PDB file of C-alpha atoms and ligand atoms in Angstrom:
ATOM      1  CA  UNK J   1      17.309  67.694 101.696  1.00 46.00           C
ATOM      2  CA  UNK J   2      20.703  69.671 100.646  1.00 45.00           C
ATOM      3  CA  UNK J   3      23.425  67.807  99.973  1.00 46.00           C
ATOM      4  CA  UNK J   4      26.625  68.318 101.688  1.00 49.00           C
ATOM      5  CA  UNK J   5      28.912  70.024  99.544  1.00 48.00           C
ATOM      6  CA  UNK J   6      32.053  68.515 101.349  1.00 48.00           C
ATOM      7  CA  UNK J   7      31.375  65.128 100.801  1.00 55.00           C
ATOM      8  CA  UNK J   8      30.836  65.207  96.947  1.00 57.00           C
ATOM      9  CA  UNK J   9      32.308  62.419  94.976  1.00 57.00           C
ATOM     10  CA  UNK J  10      33.768  62.779  91.230  1.00 47.00           C
ATOM     11  CA  UNK J  11      30.610  61.484  89.965  1.00 55.00           C
ATOM     12  CA  UNK J  12      28.721  64.691  91.322  1.00 59.00           C
ATOM     13  CA  UNK J  13      27.064  62.486  93.876  1.00 71.00           C
ATOM     14  CA  UNK J  14      26.779  63.319  97.809  1.00 67.00           C
ATOM     15  CA  UNK J  15      28.633  61.053  99.947  1.00 67.00           C
ATOM     16  CA  UNK J  16      31.389  58.816 100.136  1.00 70.00           C
ATOM     17  CA  UNK J  17      30.471  55.669  99.377  1.00 81.00           C
ATOM     18  CA  UNK J  18      28.421  54.291  96.229  1.00 89.00           C
ATOM     19  CA  UNK J  19      25.124  55.064  95.945  1.00 93.00           C
ATOM     20  CA  UNK J  20      21.748  53.054  95.399  1.00 96.00           C
ATOM     21  CA  UNK J  21      19.831  55.367  93.916  1.00 97.00           C
ATOM     22  CA  UNK J  22      15.914  55.046  94.331  1.00 98.00           C
ATOM     23  CA  UNK J  23      13.508  56.106  92.126  1.00 98.00           C
ATOM     24  CA  UNK J  24      10.181  56.550  93.405  1.00 97.00           C
ATOM     25  CA  UNK J  25       6.494  57.104  92.231  1.00 96.00           C
ATOM     26  CA  UNK J  26       3.276  55.762  91.212  1.00 95.00           C
ATOM     27  CA  UNK J  27       3.131  53.466  87.932  1.00 93.00           C
ATOM     28  CA  UNK J  28       3.200  56.158  85.105  1.00 90.00           C
ATOM     29  CA  UNK J  29       5.378  58.778  87.037  1.00 94.00           C
ATOM     30  CA  UNK J  30       8.235  58.422  84.559  1.00 92.00           C
ATOM     31  CA  UNK J  31      10.370  56.388  86.767  1.00 95.00           C
ATOM     32  CA  UNK J  32      12.036  54.290  83.889  1.00 94.00           C
ATOM     33  CA  UNK J  33      12.481  57.050  82.001  1.00 92.00           C
ATOM     34  CA  UNK J  34      14.404  59.221  84.408  1.00 96.00           C
ATOM     35  CA  UNK J  35      16.432  56.236  85.165  1.00 96.00           C
ATOM     36  CA  UNK J  36      17.319  55.515  81.744  1.00 94.00           C
ATOM     37  CA  UNK J  37      18.851  59.253  81.540  1.00 95.00           C
ATOM     38  CA  UNK J  38      20.383  58.891  84.883  1.00 96.00           C
ATOM     39  CA  UNK J  39      21.903  55.736  83.198  1.00 96.00           C
ATOM     40  CA  UNK J  40      23.328  58.222  80.708  1.00 94.00           C
ATOM     41  CA  UNK J  41      24.808  60.735  82.866  1.00 94.00           C
ATOM     42  CA  UNK J  42      26.043  58.181  85.828  1.00 94.00           C
ATOM     43  CA  UNK J  43      27.058  54.972  83.976  1.00 94.00           C
ATOM     44  CA  UNK J  44      25.594  52.845  86.617  1.00 95.00           C
ATOM     45  CA  UNK J  45      23.364  50.112  85.557  1.00 97.00           C
ATOM     46  CA  UNK J  46      19.445  50.677  85.600  1.00 97.00           C
ATOM     47  CA  UNK J  47      17.857  47.694  87.616  1.00 98.00           C
ATOM     48  CA  UNK J  48      14.208  47.487  86.824  1.00 97.00           C
ATOM     49  CA  UNK J  49      11.945  44.998  88.717  1.00 98.00           C
ATOM     50  CA  UNK J  50       9.250  44.953  86.334  1.00 96.00           C
ATOM     51  CA  UNK J  51      11.532  44.715  83.208  1.00 94.00           C
ATOM     52  CA  UNK J  52      13.700  41.846  85.003  1.00 97.00           C
ATOM     53  CA  UNK J  53      10.164  40.258  85.602  1.00 97.00           C
ATOM     54  CA  UNK J  54       8.669  40.628  82.122  1.00 94.00           C
ATOM     55  CA  UNK J  55      12.027  38.886  80.729  1.00 93.00           C
ATOM     56  CA  UNK J  56      11.292  36.019  82.389  1.00 96.00           C
ATOM     57  CA  UNK J  57       7.471  35.722  81.818  1.00 94.00           C
ATOM     58  CA  UNK J  58       8.739  36.399  77.768  1.00 91.00           C
ATOM     59  CA  UNK J  59      11.792  33.358  78.524  1.00 95.00           C
ATOM     60  CA  UNK J  60       8.851  31.179  79.846  1.00 94.00           C
ATOM     61  CA  UNK J  61      10.629  30.145  82.917  1.00 96.00           C
ATOM     62  CA  UNK J  62       9.197  28.894  86.283  1.00 95.00           C
ATOM     63  CA  UNK J  63       9.348  32.124  88.095  1.00 96.00           C
ATOM     64  CA  UNK J  64       7.815  33.929  84.772  1.00 96.00           C
ATOM     65  CA  UNK J  65       4.973  31.417  84.894  1.00 96.00           C
ATOM     66  CA  UNK J  66       4.630  31.906  88.712  1.00 95.00           C
ATOM     67  CA  UNK J  67       4.213  35.729  88.298  1.00 97.00           C
ATOM     68  CA  UNK J  68       2.498  36.255  84.965  1.00 95.00           C
ATOM     69  CA  UNK J  69      -1.206  36.380  86.456  1.00 95.00           C
ATOM     70  CA  UNK J  70      -0.346  38.342  89.106  1.00 96.00           C
ATOM     71  CA  UNK J  71       1.436  41.063  87.122  1.00 95.00           C
ATOM     72  CA  UNK J  72      -1.382  41.076  84.515  1.00 92.00           C
ATOM     73  CA  UNK J  73      -3.733  41.595  87.365  1.00 93.00           C
ATOM     74  CA  UNK J  74      -1.950  44.496  88.559  1.00 93.00           C
ATOM     75  CA  UNK J  75      -0.919  43.056  92.177  1.00 95.00           C
ATOM     76  CA  UNK J  76       2.253  42.964  93.364  1.00 97.00           C
ATOM     77  CA  UNK J  77       4.536  39.882  93.083  1.00 97.00           C
ATOM     78  CA  UNK J  78       5.690  38.203  96.500  1.00 98.00           C
ATOM     79  CA  UNK J  79       8.474  40.264  98.352  1.00 98.00           C
ATOM     80  CA  UNK J  80      10.543  37.482  98.424  1.00 98.00           C
ATOM     81  CA  UNK J  81      10.730  36.409  94.564  1.00 98.00           C
ATOM     82  CA  UNK J  82      11.458  40.589  93.956  1.00 98.00           C
ATOM     83  CA  UNK J  83      14.008  40.252  96.658  1.00 98.00           C
ATOM     84  CA  UNK J  84      16.077  37.629  95.389  1.00 98.00           C
ATOM     85  CA  UNK J  85      15.924  39.140  92.046  1.00 98.00           C
ATOM     86  CA  UNK J  86      17.734  42.186  93.336  1.00 98.00           C
ATOM     87  CA  UNK J  87      20.212  40.676  95.906  1.00 98.00           C
ATOM     88  CA  UNK J  88      21.578  38.817  92.753  1.00 98.00           C
ATOM     89  CA  UNK J  89      21.496  41.822  90.532  1.00 98.00           C
ATOM     90  CA  UNK J  90      23.499  43.888  92.833  1.00 97.00           C
ATOM     91  CA  UNK J  91      25.883  41.110  93.619  1.00 96.00           C
ATOM     92  CA  UNK J  92      27.028  41.562  89.767  1.00 97.00           C
ATOM     93  CA  UNK J  93      30.412  43.416  89.118  1.00 96.00           C
ATOM     94  CA  UNK J  94      28.759  46.259  87.025  1.00 96.00           C
ATOM     95  CA  UNK J  95      27.316  47.504  90.442  1.00 96.00           C
ATOM     96  CA  UNK J  96      30.236  48.238  92.483  1.00 94.00           C
ATOM     97  CA  UNK J  97      30.142  51.824  91.260  1.00 93.00           C
ATOM     98  CA  UNK J  98      26.291  51.861  92.275  1.00 96.00           C
ATOM     99  CA  UNK J  99      23.169  51.164  90.642  1.00 97.00           C
ATOM    100  CA  UNK J 100      19.675  52.848  89.683  1.00 98.00           C
ATOM    101  CA  UNK J 101      16.809  50.898  91.248  1.00 98.00           C
ATOM    102  CA  UNK J 102      13.316  51.741  89.440  1.00 98.00           C
ATOM    103  CA  UNK J 103      10.053  49.906  90.783  1.00 98.00           C
ATOM    104  CA  UNK J 104      11.964  48.754  93.938  1.00 98.00           C
ATOM    105  CA  UNK J 105      11.379  48.430  96.838  1.00 98.00           C
ATOM    106  CA  UNK J 106       7.801  48.890  96.512  1.00 98.00           C
ATOM    107  CA  UNK J 107       6.578  47.309 100.280  1.00 98.00           C
ATOM    108  CA  UNK J 108       8.191  47.861 103.669  1.00 97.00           C
ATOM    109  CA  UNK J 109       9.573  44.281 103.766  1.00 98.00           C
ATOM    110  CA  UNK J 110      10.991  45.113 100.542  1.00 98.00           C
ATOM    111  CA  UNK J 111      12.414  48.353 101.842  1.00 98.00           C
ATOM    112  CA  UNK J 112      13.858  46.469 104.915  1.00 97.00           C
ATOM    113  CA  UNK J 113      15.528  43.799 103.080  1.00 98.00           C
ATOM    114  CA  UNK J 114      17.279  46.651 100.439  1.00 98.00           C
ATOM    115  CA  UNK J 115      18.644  48.598 103.800  1.00 97.00           C
ATOM    116  CA  UNK J 116      20.248  45.041 104.930  1.00 97.00           C
ATOM    117  CA  UNK J 117      21.690  44.410 101.585  1.00 97.00           C
ATOM    118  CA  UNK J 118      22.957  47.761 100.935  1.00 96.00           C
ATOM    119  CA  UNK J 119      24.497  47.817 104.394  1.00 95.00           C
ATOM    120  CA  UNK J 120      26.334  44.767 103.866  1.00 95.00           C
ATOM    121  CA  UNK J 121      27.552  46.019 100.893  1.00 94.00           C
ATOM    122  CA  UNK J 122      28.798  49.488 101.979  1.00 94.00           C
ATOM    123  CA  UNK J 123      25.890  51.521  99.637  1.00 95.00           C
ATOM    124  CA  UNK J 124      24.409  54.453 100.535  1.00 93.00           C
ATOM    125  CA  UNK J 125      20.506  55.423  99.448  1.00 94.00           C
ATOM    126  CA  UNK J 126      19.329  58.142  97.668  1.00 95.00           C
ATOM    127  CA  UNK J 127      15.657  58.356  96.881  1.00 97.00           C
ATOM    128  CA  UNK J 128      14.117  60.451  94.368  1.00 97.00           C
ATOM    129  CA  UNK J 129      10.655  60.754  94.919  1.00 97.00           C
ATOM    130  CA  UNK J 130       8.770  61.489  91.458  1.00 97.00           C
ATOM    131  CA  UNK J 131       5.575  63.406  92.210  1.00 96.00           C
ATOM    132  CA  UNK J 132       2.318  63.008  89.582  1.00 93.00           C
ATOM    133  CA  UNK J 133      -0.960  63.675  90.137  1.00 88.00           C
ATOM    134  CA  UNK J 134      -2.999  60.394  89.259  1.00 85.00           C
ATOM    135  CA  UNK J 135      -5.293  61.817  86.162  1.00 86.00           C
ATOM    136  CA  UNK J 136      -2.185  62.799  84.373  1.00 86.00           C
ATOM    137  CA  UNK J 137      -0.788  59.087  85.196  1.00 87.00           C
ATOM    138  CA  UNK J 138      -3.742  57.604  83.755  1.00 87.00           C
ATOM    139  CA  UNK J 139      -3.520  59.514  80.755  1.00 86.00           C
ATOM    140  CA  UNK J 140      -0.005  58.877  80.731  1.00 86.00           C
ATOM    141  CA  UNK J 141       0.146  55.141  81.108  1.00 88.00           C
ATOM    142  CA  UNK J 142      -3.243  55.119  78.498  1.00 88.00           C
ATOM    143  CA  UNK J 143      -0.764  56.450  75.713  1.00 91.00           C
ATOM    144  CA  UNK J 144       2.174  54.567  76.579  1.00 92.00           C
ATOM    145  CA  UNK J 145       3.676  52.126  74.140  1.00 95.00           C
ATOM    146  CA  UNK J 146       6.938  50.005  74.024  1.00 93.00           C
ATOM    147  CA  UNK J 147       8.630  48.243  71.632  1.00 94.00           C
ATOM    148  CA  UNK J 148       8.921  44.159  72.736  1.00 90.00           C
ATOM    149  CA  UNK J 149      12.637  44.015  70.666  1.00 91.00           C
ATOM    150  CA  UNK J 150      14.385  47.076  72.054  1.00 91.00           C
ATOM    151  CA  UNK J 151      12.309  48.138  75.367  1.00 87.00           C
ATOM    152  CA  UNK J 152      12.450  51.710  74.049  1.00 90.00           C
ATOM    153  CA  UNK J 153       9.358  53.515  75.536  1.00 89.00           C
ATOM    154  CA  UNK J 154       7.154  56.195  73.693  1.00 93.00           C
ATOM    155  CA  UNK J 155       4.281  58.464  74.565  1.00 90.00           C
ATOM    156  CA  UNK J 156       1.537  59.232  71.999  1.00 91.00           C
ATOM    157  CA  UNK J 157       1.227  62.679  73.032  1.00 84.00           C
ATOM    158  CA  UNK J 158       5.001  63.766  74.648  1.00 82.00           C
ATOM    159  CA  UNK J 159       7.314  61.490  72.474  1.00 87.00           C
ATOM    160  CA  UNK J 160       5.669  59.670  69.554  1.00 94.00           C
ATOM    161  CA  UNK J 161       7.495  57.389  67.343  1.00 96.00           C
ATOM    162  CA  UNK J 162       8.234  58.879  63.615  1.00 97.00           C
ATOM    163  CA  UNK J 163       5.874  56.327  62.231  1.00 96.00           C
ATOM    164  CA  UNK J 164       2.736  55.514  64.002  1.00 94.00           C
ATOM    165  CA  UNK J 165       3.108  52.099  66.112  1.00 95.00           C
ATOM    166  CA  UNK J 166       6.443  51.344  64.656  1.00 97.00           C
ATOM    167  CA  UNK J 167      10.097  51.449  66.671  1.00 97.00           C
ATOM    168  CA  UNK J 168      12.123  54.204  65.671  1.00 97.00           C
ATOM    169  CA  UNK J 169      15.231  51.972  66.330  1.00 96.00           C
ATOM    170  CA  UNK J 170      14.572  48.688  64.881  1.00 97.00           C
ATOM    171  CA  UNK J 171      11.001  49.058  63.293  1.00 97.00           C
ATOM    172  CA  UNK J 172       9.324  46.424  65.553  1.00 97.00           C
ATOM    173  CA  UNK J 173       5.430  46.988  66.141  1.00 97.00           C
ATOM    174  CA  UNK J 174       5.088  48.460  69.434  1.00 97.00           C
ATOM    175  CA  UNK J 175       2.580  47.060  71.521  1.00 94.00           C
ATOM    176  CA  UNK J 176       0.470  48.062  74.681  1.00 93.00           C
ATOM    177  CA  UNK J 177       1.853  46.535  78.127  1.00 88.00           C
ATOM    178  CA  UNK J 178      -0.357  43.854  79.246  1.00 84.00           C
ATOM    179  CA  UNK J 179      -0.815  45.843  82.680  1.00 88.00           C
ATOM    180  CA  UNK J 180      -1.279  48.922  81.245  1.00 89.00           C
ATOM    181  CA  UNK J 181      -4.914  48.545  80.032  1.00 87.00           C
ATOM    182  CA  UNK J 182      -7.231  50.983  82.414  1.00 83.00           C
ATOM    183  CA  UNK J 183      -8.761  48.272  84.585  1.00 83.00           C
ATOM    184  CA  UNK J 184      -5.303  47.239  85.353  1.00 90.00           C
ATOM    185  CA  UNK J 185      -3.894  50.886  85.957  1.00 90.00           C
ATOM    186  CA  UNK J 186      -6.586  51.264  88.800  1.00 89.00           C
ATOM    187  CA  UNK J 187      -5.105  48.222  90.315  1.00 91.00           C
ATOM    188  CA  UNK J 188      -2.005  49.129  90.299  1.00 93.00           C
ATOM    189  CA  UNK J 189      -2.318  52.468  91.495  1.00 93.00           C
ATOM    190  CA  UNK J 190      -4.312  51.033  94.248  1.00 93.00           C
ATOM    191  CA  UNK J 191      -1.540  48.863  95.485  1.00 95.00           C
ATOM    192  CA  UNK J 192       0.530  51.751  95.116  1.00 96.00           C
ATOM    193  CA  UNK J 193      -1.710  53.830  97.650  1.00 95.00           C
ATOM    194  CA  UNK J 194      -1.733  50.835  99.805  1.00 96.00           C
ATOM    195  CA  UNK J 195       1.500  49.367 100.143  1.00 97.00           C
ATOM    196  CA  UNK J 196       3.993  51.711  98.477  1.00 97.00           C
ATOM    197  CA  UNK J 197       3.108  54.983  98.812  1.00 96.00           C
ATOM    198  CA  UNK J 198       4.008  54.223 102.996  1.00 96.00           C
ATOM    199  CA  UNK J 199       7.584  53.845 102.278  1.00 97.00           C
ATOM    200  CA  UNK J 200       8.018  57.650 101.782  1.00 96.00           C
ATOM    201  CA  UNK J 201       7.230  58.329 105.562  1.00 96.00           C
ATOM    202  CA  UNK J 202       9.795  55.098 106.133  1.00 96.00           C
ATOM    203  CA  UNK J 203      12.542  56.850 104.006  1.00 96.00           C
ATOM    204  CA  UNK J 204      12.083  60.407 105.454  1.00 94.00           C
ATOM    205  CA  UNK J 205      12.036  59.348 109.343  1.00 94.00           C
ATOM    206  CA  UNK J 206      15.351  57.178 108.125  1.00 90.00           C
ATOM    207  CA  UNK J 207      16.870  61.068 107.473  1.00 86.00           C
ATOM    208  CA  UNK J 208      18.931  59.809 104.261  1.00 85.00           C
ATOM    209  CA  UNK J 209      18.436  61.720 101.204  1.00 90.00           C
ATOM    210  CA  UNK J 210      15.322  62.214 100.291  1.00 94.00           C
ATOM    211  CA  UNK J 211      14.507  64.429  96.866  1.00 95.00           C
ATOM    212  CA  UNK J 212      11.337  65.485  95.869  1.00 95.00           C
ATOM    213  CA  UNK J 213      10.754  66.472  92.299  1.00 96.00           C
ATOM    214  CA  UNK J 214       7.814  67.813  90.211  1.00 94.00           C
ATOM    215  CA  UNK J 215       7.084  64.938  87.522  1.00 93.00           C
ATOM    216  CA  UNK J 216       3.807  66.319  86.613  1.00 90.00           C
ATOM    217  CA  UNK J 217       4.726  68.862  84.158  1.00 87.00           C
ATOM    218  CA  UNK J 218       7.419  69.283  81.434  1.00 88.00           C
ATOM    219  CA  UNK J 219       9.052  67.049  78.931  1.00 88.00           C
ATOM    220  CA  UNK J 220      11.076  64.219  80.434  1.00 90.00           C
ATOM    221  CA  UNK J 221      14.099  66.471  79.588  1.00 93.00           C
ATOM    222  CA  UNK J 222      12.700  68.986  81.636  1.00 95.00           C
ATOM    223  CA  UNK J 223      11.971  66.612  84.600  1.00 95.00           C
ATOM    224  CA  UNK J 224      15.660  65.269  83.922  1.00 96.00           C
ATOM    225  CA  UNK J 225      17.223  68.730  84.498  1.00 95.00           C
ATOM    226  CA  UNK J 226      15.034  69.129  87.691  1.00 95.00           C
ATOM    227  CA  UNK J 227      16.743  66.008  88.731  1.00 95.00           C
ATOM    228  CA  UNK J 228      20.329  67.135  87.530  1.00 94.00           C
ATOM    229  CA  UNK J 229      19.713  70.372  89.183  1.00 92.00           C
ATOM    230  CA  UNK J 230      18.781  68.727  93.022  1.00 90.00           C
ATOM    231  CA  UNK J 231      21.472  65.997  92.563  1.00 88.00           C
ATOM    232  CA  UNK J 232      23.780  69.264  91.217  1.00 84.00           C
ATOM    233  CA  UNK J 233      24.963  66.727  88.159  1.00 83.00           C
ATOM    234  CA  UNK J 234      26.773  67.814  85.641  1.00 72.00           C
TER     235      UNK J 234
HETATM  236  P1  AMP P   1       6.729  47.918  86.774  1.00 53.02           P
HETATM  237  O1  AMP P   1       7.418  47.915  85.418  1.00 53.02           O
HETATM  238  O2  AMP P   1       7.741  48.439  87.861  1.00 53.02           O
HETATM  239  O3  AMP P   1       5.184  49.008  86.619  1.00 53.02           O
HETATM  240  O4  AMP P   1       6.211  46.708  87.389  1.00 53.02           O
HETATM  241  C1  AMP P   1       5.213  46.122  86.634  1.00 53.02           C
HETATM  242  C2  AMP P   1       4.752  44.992  87.706  1.00 53.02           C
HETATM  243  O5  AMP P   1       6.007  44.139  88.060  1.00 53.02           O
HETATM  244  C3  AMP P   1       4.134  45.605  88.799  1.00 53.02           C
HETATM  245  O6  AMP P   1       2.539  45.660  88.892  1.00 53.02           O
HETATM  246  C4  AMP P   1       4.241  44.261  89.593  1.00 53.02           C
HETATM  247  O7  AMP P   1       3.065  43.299  89.435  1.00 53.02           O
HETATM  248  C5  AMP P   1       5.378  43.555  89.139  1.00 53.02           C
HETATM  249  N1  AMP P   1       6.526  44.214  89.874  1.00 53.02           N
HETATM  250  C6  AMP P   1       7.442  45.270  89.375  1.00 53.02           C
HETATM  251  N2  AMP P   1       8.344  45.673  90.584  1.00 53.02           N
HETATM  252  C7  AMP P   1       8.067  44.740  91.731  1.00 53.02           C
HETATM  253  C8  AMP P   1       8.171  45.154  93.230  1.00 53.02           C
HETATM  254  N3  AMP P   1       9.737  45.738  93.481  1.00 53.02           N
HETATM  255  N4  AMP P   1       7.546  44.113  94.041  1.00 53.02           N
HETATM  256  C9  AMP P   1       6.137  43.527  93.373  1.00 53.02           C
HETATM  257  N5  AMP P   1       5.940  43.369  92.300  1.00 53.02           N
HETATM  258  C10 AMP P   1       6.641  44.335  91.580  1.00 53.02           C
END
């Protein structure tokens, strides 16, 4: 879908209201990586429900304990839990100019709740669908490593750390996420197919901005260039 040039804001994004940019795609499609790149260009917060939930698990609070087993099994946590996390987060002042959602919404009830929140607060949404095929996703997730201290993501194939298994930034030993094991990856892809993918029809039907990006081939920077081109960002 083409963005209307006459309605471009100074940040380069189409439309007059602050944007909620929704990065959409299966696990391993590069949503987190692209969200981080978009954040550096647009200067708006990156909101990852997966990261927020992992932080709560690490802190050992009640919510963390409640979702730990669900996440480790690769299933989705209840809608009301993530809806509340997102509602609280986007009410914070740094979200006033817009924000980037990574991993939310993942079900139709979540999308409906997000619509309600965005309508109430005067944001428009813009969906970027990262299209990748599943064989690539499985290989990508299997090679994924993360720094437990600063959260930097590495890929053994496309973006390896300088020293094996050591974070370039802080020297911490890299880890494999609990839910990145192969048996769990399949469960996560199944949840995506059944519960999340139908949202594409939902967003297509709403007639808002929905951009399709090839997220299969190329480096993260090349994929980001495609997003920049589509959004016509400088
Ligand atoms: P992610 O880091 O986005 O791949 O999310 C990791 C895990 O967190 C998922 O497999 C779910 O268990 C949980 N999760 C993250 N976001 C959501 C969401 N919007 N709805 C339900 N569960 C979620």
